[in-house]
Amino acid sequence: MFPLEVVIIKRSIAAAGLLKPPTYSHASIVEAGTRLAFLAGSVPLDADGELVGEGDPVRQTEQVLANLEAQLRDIGSGLSQVLYTDVYVVSGDPAVLADVWRVVEASGLSTAEGGPHSSTLLGVASLGYQGQLVEITATAVVPE
């Protein structure tokens, strides 16, 4: 058995000389020896493999976050333990990107005790499943 460790996550909210990010951090720092999980992209499919929220990026984001939370729970982690995400949205429209970000912002990803996670929001041309508009990849701490 390994000794029980305290996981220390320090989130730097804003780097000196840069615009303070509204609901994400510029950086996340993890102490050495911490277990990390690198999660594959969470997609807007239900347990039967059916697309949820066809044509609706907000509804798809809600499903993606629910699936991400299930992935995290299965490995003994949670949204508040996520350090970094990439949020992919099939759109070049800033209003659509903002709508998706509001859903992410309202989730446990941006309300963690140490402050919001680090993230990149990307508008892309397409994703892997027919009709898929949103996907989120994540890196998270897995507490001992």
PDB file of C-alpha atoms in Angstrom:
ATOM      1  CA  MET A   1       0.000   0.000   0.000  1.00  0.00           C
ATOM      2  CA  PHE A   2       1.101   3.512  -0.769  1.00  0.00           C
ATOM      3  CA  PRO A   3       0.848   6.161   1.950  1.00  0.00           C
ATOM      4  CA  LEU A   4      -2.175   8.442   1.676  1.00  0.00           C
ATOM      5  CA  GLU A   5      -1.229  11.738   0.038  1.00  0.00           C
ATOM      6  CA  VAL A   6      -2.921  15.073   0.134  1.00  0.00           C
ATOM      7  CA  VAL A   7      -3.535  16.305  -3.396  1.00  0.00           C
ATOM      8  CA  ILE A   8      -2.686  19.946  -3.815  1.00  0.00           C
ATOM      9  CA  ILE A   9      -4.083  21.740  -6.818  1.00  0.00           C
ATOM     10  CA  LYS A  10      -3.127  25.354  -7.188  1.00  0.00           C
ATOM     11  CA  ARG A  11      -4.923  27.322  -9.845  1.00  0.00           C
ATOM     12  CA  SER A  12      -3.458  30.590 -11.034  1.00  0.00           C
ATOM     13  CA  ILE A  13      -6.441  32.757 -11.876  1.00  0.00           C
ATOM     14  CA  ALA A  14      -4.597  35.375 -13.915  1.00  0.00           C
ATOM     15  CA  ALA A  15      -0.994  35.797 -14.956  1.00  0.00           C
ATOM     16  CA  ALA A  16       0.531  39.212 -14.293  1.00  0.00           C
ATOM     17  CA  GLY A  17       0.059  41.593 -17.192  1.00  0.00           C
ATOM     18  CA  LEU A  18      -2.709  39.520 -18.842  1.00  0.00           C
ATOM     19  CA  LEU A  19      -6.441  40.118 -18.932  1.00  0.00           C
ATOM     20  CA  LYS A  20      -8.104  38.301 -16.013  1.00  0.00           C
ATOM     21  CA  PRO A  21     -10.054  35.357 -17.466  1.00  0.00           C
ATOM     22  CA  PRO A  22     -13.746  35.404 -16.521  1.00  0.00           C
ATOM     23  CA  THR A  23     -14.387  31.706 -15.777  1.00  0.00           C
ATOM     24  CA  TYR A  24     -11.195  29.792 -16.442  1.00  0.00           C
ATOM     25  CA  SER A  25      -7.597  29.905 -15.207  1.00  0.00           C
ATOM     26  CA  HIS A  26      -4.487  30.686 -17.189  1.00  0.00           C
ATOM     27  CA  ALA A  27      -2.735  27.756 -15.506  1.00  0.00           C
ATOM     28  CA  SER A  28      -3.273  24.771 -13.220  1.00  0.00           C
ATOM     29  CA  ILE A  29      -0.421  23.418 -11.133  1.00  0.00           C
ATOM     30  CA  VAL A  30      -0.348  19.929  -9.611  1.00  0.00           C
ATOM     31  CA  GLU A  31       2.140  18.729  -7.010  1.00  0.00           C
ATOM     32  CA  ALA A  32       4.430  15.865  -8.099  1.00  0.00           C
ATOM     33  CA  GLY A  33       3.207  12.399  -7.204  1.00  0.00           C
ATOM     34  CA  THR A  34      -0.431  13.203  -7.929  1.00  0.00           C
ATOM     35  CA  ARG A  35      -2.410  10.707 -10.015  1.00  0.00           C
ATOM     36  CA  LEU A  36      -3.706  12.250 -13.236  1.00  0.00           C
ATOM     37  CA  ALA A  37      -6.271  10.951 -15.712  1.00  0.00           C
ATOM     38  CA  PHE A  38      -6.322  11.950 -19.364  1.00  0.00           C
ATOM     39  CA  LEU A  39      -9.865  11.427 -20.577  1.00  0.00           C
ATOM     40  CA  ALA A  40     -10.906  10.764 -24.141  1.00  0.00           C
ATOM     41  CA  GLY A  41     -13.389  13.175 -25.621  1.00  0.00           C
ATOM     42  CA  SER A  42     -16.807  13.128 -24.011  1.00  0.00           C
ATOM     43  CA  VAL A  43     -19.499  13.164 -26.699  1.00  0.00           C
ATOM     44  CA  PRO A  44     -23.266  13.852 -26.796  1.00  0.00           C
ATOM     45  CA  LEU A  45     -24.374  10.211 -27.089  1.00  0.00           C
ATOM     46  CA  ASP A  46     -26.671   8.489 -24.600  1.00  0.00           C
ATOM     47  CA  ALA A  47     -26.071   5.003 -23.155  1.00  0.00           C
ATOM     48  CA  ASP A  48     -27.673   3.463 -26.262  1.00  0.00           C
ATOM     49  CA  GLY A  49     -25.339   5.360 -28.596  1.00  0.00           C
ATOM     50  CA  GLU A  50     -28.041   7.759 -29.762  1.00  0.00           C
ATOM     51  CA  LEU A  51     -27.210  11.414 -30.417  1.00  0.00           C
ATOM     52  CA  VAL A  52     -28.775  13.730 -27.824  1.00  0.00           C
ATOM     53  CA  GLY A  53     -29.834  17.254 -28.829  1.00  0.00           C
ATOM     54  CA  GLU A  54     -29.661  17.031 -32.606  1.00  0.00           C
ATOM     55  CA  GLY A  55     -28.961  20.517 -33.973  1.00  0.00           C
ATOM     56  CA  ASP A  56     -28.807  22.007 -30.449  1.00  0.00           C
ATOM     57  CA  PRO A  57     -25.268  22.787 -29.207  1.00  0.00           C
ATOM     58  CA  VAL A  58     -26.501  23.796 -25.741  1.00  0.00           C
ATOM     59  CA  ARG A  59     -28.373  20.508 -25.196  1.00  0.00           C
ATOM     60  CA  GLN A  60     -25.407  18.586 -26.578  1.00  0.00           C
ATOM     61  CA  THR A  61     -23.086  20.377 -24.158  1.00  0.00           C
ATOM     62  CA  GLU A  62     -25.324  19.371 -21.253  1.00  0.00           C
ATOM     63  CA  GLN A  63     -25.119  15.723 -22.381  1.00  0.00           C
ATOM     64  CA  VAL A  64     -21.366  15.939 -22.928  1.00  0.00           C
ATOM     65  CA  LEU A  65     -20.903  17.284 -19.394  1.00  0.00           C
ATOM     66  CA  ALA A  66     -23.161  14.565 -17.950  1.00  0.00           C
ATOM     67  CA  ASN A  67     -21.080  11.953 -19.792  1.00  0.00           C
ATOM     68  CA  LEU A  68     -17.840  13.584 -18.642  1.00  0.00           C
ATOM     69  CA  GLU A  69     -19.084  13.534 -15.065  1.00  0.00           C
ATOM     70  CA  ALA A  70     -19.888   9.808 -15.423  1.00  0.00           C
ATOM     71  CA  GLN A  71     -16.399   9.142 -16.834  1.00  0.00           C
ATOM     72  CA  LEU A  72     -14.855  10.979 -13.892  1.00  0.00           C
ATOM     73  CA  ARG A  73     -17.054   9.285 -11.296  1.00  0.00           C
ATOM     74  CA  ASP A  74     -16.091   5.875 -12.710  1.00  0.00           C
ATOM     75  CA  ILE A  75     -12.389   6.573 -12.050  1.00  0.00           C
ATOM     76  CA  GLY A  76     -12.970   8.090  -8.600  1.00  0.00           C
ATOM     77  CA  SER A  77     -12.764  11.734  -9.597  1.00  0.00           C
ATOM     78  CA  GLY A  78     -15.207  14.556 -10.300  1.00  0.00           C
ATOM     79  CA  LEU A  79     -15.758  17.813 -12.149  1.00  0.00           C
ATOM     80  CA  SER A  80     -14.102  19.802  -9.360  1.00  0.00           C
ATOM     81  CA  GLN A  81     -10.907  17.764  -9.893  1.00  0.00           C
ATOM     82  CA  VAL A  82     -10.603  18.668 -13.597  1.00  0.00           C
ATOM     83  CA  LEU A  83      -7.496  20.708 -14.330  1.00  0.00           C
ATOM     84  CA  TYR A  84      -7.816  21.267 -18.057  1.00  0.00           C
ATOM     85  CA  THR A  85     -10.333  20.884 -20.877  1.00  0.00           C
ATOM     86  CA  ASP A  86     -10.505  21.398 -24.600  1.00  0.00           C
ATOM     87  CA  VAL A  87     -14.054  22.294 -25.641  1.00  0.00           C
ATOM     88  CA  TYR A  88     -14.696  21.661 -29.334  1.00  0.00           C
ATOM     89  CA  VAL A  89     -17.754  23.216 -30.992  1.00  0.00           C
ATOM     90  CA  VAL A  90     -18.774  22.802 -34.618  1.00  0.00           C
ATOM     91  CA  SER A  91     -19.310  26.488 -35.319  1.00  0.00           C
ATOM     92  CA  GLY A  92     -17.457  29.622 -36.246  1.00  0.00           C
ATOM     93  CA  ASP A  93     -20.160  31.824 -34.741  1.00  0.00           C
ATOM     94  CA  PRO A  94     -18.965  33.565 -31.550  1.00  0.00           C
ATOM     95  CA  ALA A  95     -22.558  33.586 -30.229  1.00  0.00           C
ATOM     96  CA  VAL A  96     -22.779  29.773 -30.477  1.00  0.00           C
ATOM     97  CA  LEU A  97     -19.387  29.414 -28.801  1.00  0.00           C
ATOM     98  CA  ALA A  98     -20.559  31.751 -26.028  1.00  0.00           C
ATOM     99  CA  ASP A  99     -23.765  29.704 -25.556  1.00  0.00           C
ATOM    100  CA  VAL A 100     -21.715  26.524 -25.148  1.00  0.00           C
ATOM    101  CA  TRP A 101     -19.279  28.237 -22.786  1.00  0.00           C
ATOM    102  CA  ARG A 102     -22.162  29.405 -20.561  1.00  0.00           C
ATOM    103  CA  VAL A 103     -23.116  25.736 -20.023  1.00  0.00           C
ATOM    104  CA  VAL A 104     -19.496  24.843 -19.213  1.00  0.00           C
ATOM    105  CA  GLU A 105     -19.268  27.888 -16.966  1.00  0.00           C
ATOM    106  CA  ALA A 106     -22.351  26.781 -14.986  1.00  0.00           C
ATOM    107  CA  SER A 107     -20.953  23.276 -14.438  1.00  0.00           C
ATOM    108  CA  GLY A 108     -18.698  22.109 -11.616  1.00  0.00           C
ATOM    109  CA  LEU A 109     -15.719  22.697 -13.913  1.00  0.00           C
ATOM    110  CA  SER A 110     -15.740  26.414 -13.242  1.00  0.00           C
ATOM    111  CA  THR A 111     -16.884  26.319  -9.643  1.00  0.00           C
ATOM    112  CA  ALA A 112     -14.141  24.148  -8.134  1.00  0.00           C
ATOM    113  CA  GLU A 113     -12.863  25.111  -4.686  1.00  0.00           C
ATOM    114  CA  GLY A 114      -9.434  26.086  -6.035  1.00  0.00           C
ATOM    115  CA  GLY A 115     -10.959  28.232  -8.758  1.00  0.00           C
ATOM    116  CA  PRO A 116     -11.960  27.460 -12.324  1.00  0.00           C
ATOM    117  CA  HIS A 117     -10.081  24.964 -14.468  1.00  0.00           C
ATOM    118  CA  SER A 118      -7.840  25.909 -17.399  1.00  0.00           C
ATOM    119  CA  SER A 119      -9.551  25.550 -20.763  1.00  0.00           C
ATOM    120  CA  THR A 120      -9.446  26.216 -24.469  1.00  0.00           C
ATOM    121  CA  LEU A 121     -12.661  26.790 -26.451  1.00  0.00           C
ATOM    122  CA  LEU A 122     -12.358  25.942 -30.141  1.00  0.00           C
ATOM    123  CA  GLY A 123     -14.644  26.357 -33.135  1.00  0.00           C
ATOM    124  CA  VAL A 124     -14.037  23.417 -35.505  1.00  0.00           C
ATOM    125  CA  ALA A 125     -15.295  22.239 -38.903  1.00  0.00           C
ATOM    126  CA  SER A 126     -16.517  18.797 -37.811  1.00  0.00           C
ATOM    127  CA  LEU A 127     -16.390  16.112 -35.122  1.00  0.00           C
ATOM    128  CA  GLY A 128     -16.511  12.304 -35.225  1.00  0.00           C
ATOM    129  CA  TYR A 129     -20.223  11.448 -35.129  1.00  0.00           C
ATOM    130  CA  GLN A 130     -22.933  12.445 -37.598  1.00  0.00           C
ATOM    131  CA  GLY A 131     -24.701  15.507 -36.135  1.00  0.00           C
ATOM    132  CA  GLN A 132     -22.200  15.924 -33.293  1.00  0.00           C
ATOM    133  CA  LEU A 133     -21.675  19.596 -32.429  1.00  0.00           C
ATOM    134  CA  VAL A 134     -19.737  19.428 -29.124  1.00  0.00           C
ATOM    135  CA  GLU A 135     -16.933  17.371 -27.574  1.00  0.00           C
ATOM    136  CA  ILE A 136     -14.874  17.939 -24.429  1.00  0.00           C
ATOM    137  CA  THR A 137     -11.535  16.341 -23.525  1.00  0.00           C
ATOM    138  CA  ALA A 138     -10.231  16.620 -19.974  1.00  0.00           C
ATOM    139  CA  THR A 139      -7.280  16.090 -17.670  1.00  0.00           C
ATOM    140  CA  ALA A 140      -8.211  15.481 -14.034  1.00  0.00           C
ATOM    141  CA  VAL A 141      -6.701  14.605 -10.677  1.00  0.00           C
ATOM    142  CA  VAL A 142      -7.684  11.200  -9.341  1.00  0.00           C
ATOM    143  CA  PRO A 143      -7.566  11.413  -5.532  1.00  0.00           C
ATOM    144  CA  GLU A 144      -6.025   8.450  -3.710  1.00  0.00           C
TER     145      GLU A 144
END
